[in-house]
Amino acid sequence: MKKIIFFTAVTTFLFIGFTSVKAQKNADDKIKKVLYFNPEVEPDIDEIKDPTNNAFFDAVTDNFSNRRNKMLRAEVQVPFDSIDKQTIADYCLNNDADFAIVSKVRYFKVGFGKYVFSNQVVVSMKLFGADGTLVTETDHDTYRKNMRLLGSTVNSVKIGTEGAIKGIIKKLRKLKPTEAEL
């Protein structure tokens, strides 16, 4: 009798263990991995690229901290206007990503000087599938959408990035309402 109870208890614990492992595997399958490239910065001045990249990725990580998705970062800048489908597919394959986002940050030029900028930016993003096809694209103008006249450029880049991510999610919901959100 003790052997039967022991055997039943061991079998029950093994069954519960396999069931919990299977449930964890299903939860991991629903997490989507999104690959972000360094944004193209316009105008092309080296002094503003590093602060722009830092502000951009701070906003991206802040936005992904409350979602169930995983953000991957590629330290490569892909040109925004001439994107090669095969390059995106190769990066997604090598990084095991479900989506890739190519972005561009454009600063407004104000005044007559060569290096006089305003704190207003336009953040544009394109979302690609793992096979390199364009899914959707959006942009966020911090002046037109937020009416920001004052504030730092870092905050403008963060606000523009958050607005562009929200715009992509909104467009993605309209395209595929049955699929889980990004």
GROMACS .gro file of C-alpha atoms in nm:
model
  182
    1MET     CA    1   0.000   0.000   0.000
    2LYS     CA    2   0.287   0.239   0.082
    3LYS     CA    3   0.441   0.174  -0.260
    4ILE     CA    4   0.115   0.257  -0.439
    5ILE     CA    5   0.073   0.584  -0.245
    6PHE     CA    6   0.440   0.673  -0.304
    7PHE     CA    7   0.412   0.592  -0.676
    8THR     CA    8   0.090   0.798  -0.707
    9ALA     CA    9   0.248   1.094  -0.526
   10VAL     CA   10   0.562   1.088  -0.745
   11THR     CA   11   0.353   1.059  -1.062
   12THR     CA   12   0.134   1.351  -0.953
   13PHE     CA   13   0.435   1.572  -0.879
   14LEU     CA   14   0.593   1.485  -1.215
   15PHE     CA   15   0.268   1.564  -1.397
   16ILE     CA   16   0.237   1.899  -1.218
   17GLY     CA   17   0.601   1.977  -1.299
   18PHE     CA   18   0.558   1.904  -1.670
   19THR     CA   19   0.238   2.107  -1.683
   20SER     CA   20   0.405   2.411  -1.524
   21VAL     CA   21   0.703   2.387  -1.763
   22LYS     CA   22   0.462   2.370  -2.058
   23ALA     CA   23   0.277   2.679  -1.929
   24GLN     CA   24   0.604   2.870  -1.897
   25LYS     CA   25   0.701   2.776  -2.252
   26ASN     CA   26   0.369   2.906  -2.387
   27ALA     CA   27   0.419   3.237  -2.204
   28ASP     CA   28   0.767   3.275  -2.357
   29ASP     CA   29   0.630   3.211  -2.706
   30LYS     CA   30   0.400   3.514  -2.680
   31ILE     CA   31   0.685   3.754  -2.602
   32LYS     CA   32   0.787   3.934  -2.918
   33LYS     CA   33   1.142   4.051  -2.973
   34VAL     CA   34   1.182   4.389  -3.139
   35LEU     CA   35   1.517   4.491  -3.289
   36TYR     CA   36   1.594   4.864  -3.283
   37PHE     CA   37   1.863   5.019  -3.499
   38ASN     CA   38   2.043   5.342  -3.413
   39PRO     CA   39   1.833   5.628  -3.547
   40GLU     CA   40   1.948   5.827  -3.845
   41VAL     CA   41   2.008   6.182  -3.723
   42GLU     CA   42   1.944   6.475  -3.953
   43PRO     CA   43   2.146   6.699  -3.986
   44ASP     CA   44   2.446   6.467  -3.993
   45ILE     CA   45   2.663   6.622  -3.720
   46ASP     CA   46   2.871   6.393  -3.499
   47GLU     CA   47   2.829   6.606  -3.185
   48ILE     CA   48   2.454   6.547  -3.164
   49LYS     CA   49   2.446   6.176  -3.256
   50ASP     CA   50   2.548   6.032  -2.918
   51PRO     CA   51   2.309   6.243  -2.707
   52THR     CA   52   2.030   6.171  -2.956
   53ASN     CA   53   2.097   5.795  -2.945
   54ASN     CA   54   2.102   5.799  -2.565
   55ALA     CA   55   1.775   5.993  -2.539
   56PHE     CA   56   1.614   5.773  -2.806
   57PHE     CA   57   1.704   5.445  -2.636
   58ASP     CA   58   1.614   5.580  -2.291
   59ALA     CA   59   1.265   5.646  -2.423
   60VAL     CA   60   1.247   5.305  -2.589
   61THR     CA   61   1.354   5.118  -2.276
   62ASP     CA   62   1.113   5.323  -2.063
   63ASN     CA   63   0.832   5.233  -2.303
   64PHE     CA   64   0.921   4.862  -2.307
   65SER     CA   65   0.956   4.831  -1.929
   66ASN     CA   66   0.580   4.800  -1.881
   67ARG     CA   67   0.520   4.572  -2.182
   68ARG     CA   68   0.579   4.201  -2.219
   69ASN     CA   69   0.809   4.244  -2.516
   70LYS     CA   70   1.184   4.226  -2.536
   71MET     CA   71   1.387   4.506  -2.690
   72LEU     CA   72   1.706   4.426  -2.879
   73ARG     CA   73   1.950   4.698  -2.981
   74ALA     CA   74   2.170   4.691  -3.289
   75GLU     CA   75   2.459   4.936  -3.286
   76VAL     CA   76   2.419   4.987  -3.659
   77GLN     CA   77   2.264   5.281  -3.837
   78VAL     CA   78   2.044   5.181  -4.130
   79PRO     CA   79   1.955   5.459  -4.377
   80PHE     CA   80   1.590   5.548  -4.329
   81ASP     CA   81   1.500   5.631  -4.688
   82SER     CA   82   1.681   5.346  -4.866
   83ILE     CA   83   1.623   5.029  -4.665
   84ASP     CA   84   1.730   4.695  -4.806
   85LYS     CA   85   1.475   4.420  -4.737
   86GLN     CA   86   1.741   4.148  -4.725
   87THR     CA   87   1.953   4.339  -4.472
   88ILE     CA   88   1.657   4.371  -4.235
   89ALA     CA   89   1.575   4.001  -4.277
   90ASP     CA   90   1.937   3.902  -4.205
   91TYR     CA   91   1.953   4.116  -3.890
   92CYS     CA   92   1.623   3.971  -3.767
   93LEU     CA   93   1.741   3.617  -3.837
   94ASN     CA   94   2.078   3.667  -3.665
   95ASN     CA   95   1.923   3.833  -3.359
   96ASP     CA   96   1.616   3.605  -3.342
   97ALA     CA   97   1.386   3.907  -3.365
   98ASP     CA   98   1.020   3.912  -3.467
   99PHE     CA   99   1.021   4.277  -3.577
  100ALA     CA  100   1.274   4.545  -3.665
  101ILE     CA  101   1.232   4.920  -3.629
  102VAL     CA  102   1.431   5.167  -3.834
  103SER     CA  103   1.402   5.526  -3.716
  104LYS     CA  104   1.505   5.879  -3.802
  105VAL     CA  105   1.533   6.188  -3.581
  106ARG     CA  106   1.518   6.518  -3.768
  107TYR     CA  107   1.599   6.843  -3.589
  108PHE     CA  108   1.446   7.171  -3.699
  109LYS     CA  109   1.693   7.430  -3.815
  110VAL     CA  110   1.623   7.779  -3.690
  111GLY     CA  111   1.807   8.096  -3.788
  112PHE     CA  112   2.077   8.171  -4.039
  113GLY     CA  113   2.369   7.994  -3.873
  114LYS     CA  114   2.491   7.652  -3.973
  115TYR     CA  115   2.466   7.501  -3.624
  116VAL     CA  116   2.160   7.676  -3.481
  117PHE     CA  117   1.889   7.424  -3.395
  118SER     CA  118   1.562   7.439  -3.212
  119ASN     CA  119   1.459   7.187  -2.952
  120GLN     CA  120   1.181   7.056  -3.181
  121VAL     CA  121   1.225   6.717  -3.349
  122VAL     CA  122   1.037   6.487  -3.581
  123VAL     CA  123   1.083   6.119  -3.494
  124SER     CA  124   0.993   5.884  -3.780
  125MET     CA  125   0.977   5.505  -3.748
  126LYS     CA  126   0.924   5.215  -3.984
  127LEU     CA  127   0.823   4.872  -3.852
  128PHE     CA  128   0.942   4.571  -4.051
  129GLY     CA  129   0.852   4.206  -4.009
  130ALA     CA  130   1.115   3.938  -3.962
  131ASP     CA  131   1.113   3.870  -4.336
  132GLY     CA  132   1.198   4.234  -4.414
  133THR     CA  133   0.856   4.348  -4.535
  134LEU     CA  134   0.729   4.689  -4.428
  135VAL     CA  135   0.439   4.652  -4.185
  136THR     CA  136   0.368   5.014  -4.095
  137GLU     CA  137   0.532   5.351  -4.048
  138THR     CA  138   0.461   5.664  -3.849
  139ASP     CA  139   0.615   5.990  -3.735
  140HIS     CA  140   0.572   6.222  -3.440
  141ASP     CA  141   0.630   6.597  -3.461
  142THR     CA  142   0.689   6.740  -3.113
  143TYR     CA  143   0.585   7.090  -3.218
  144ARG     CA  144   0.261   7.005  -3.398
  145LYS     CA  145   0.141   6.730  -3.170
  146ASN     CA  146   0.259   6.854  -2.830
  147MET     CA  147   0.297   7.227  -2.896
  148ARG     CA  148   0.629   7.223  -2.711
  149LEU     CA  149   0.800   7.557  -2.731
  150LEU     CA  150   1.025   7.528  -2.428
  151GLY     CA  151   1.217   7.240  -2.279
  152SER     CA  152   1.534   7.050  -2.347
  153THR     CA  153   1.614   6.872  -2.668
  154VAL     CA  154   1.662   6.544  -2.479
  155ASN     CA  155   1.304   6.563  -2.352
  156SER     CA  156   1.181   6.646  -2.702
  157VAL     CA  157   1.354   6.337  -2.842
  158LYS     CA  158   1.203   6.124  -2.564
  159ILE     CA  159   0.853   6.265  -2.619
  160GLY     CA  160   0.886   6.221  -2.996
  161THR     CA  161   1.006   5.861  -2.958
  162GLU     CA  162   0.724   5.772  -2.719
  163GLY     CA  163   0.472   5.932  -2.954
  164ALA     CA  164   0.609   5.742  -3.256
  165ILE     CA  165   0.598   5.410  -3.066
  166LYS     CA  166   0.238   5.476  -2.963
  167GLY     CA  167   0.156   5.562  -3.324
  168ILE     CA  168   0.304   5.235  -3.449
  169ILE     CA  169   0.112   5.036  -3.188
  170LYS     CA  170  -0.209   5.218  -3.282
  171LYS     CA  171  -0.159   5.146  -3.653
  172LEU     CA  172  -0.064   4.786  -3.580
  173ARG     CA  173  -0.388   4.734  -3.388
  174LYS     CA  174  -0.585   4.865  -3.686
  175LEU     CA  175  -0.400   4.635  -3.926
  176LYS     CA  176  -0.425   4.316  -3.720
  177PRO     CA  177  -0.680   4.348  -3.441
  178THR     CA  178  -0.667   3.973  -3.362
  179GLU     CA  179  -0.291   3.959  -3.314
  180ALA     CA  180  -0.138   4.048  -2.978
  181GLU     CA  181  -0.005   4.398  -2.943
  182LEU     CA  182   0.358   4.484  -2.999
   0.00000   0.00000   0.00000
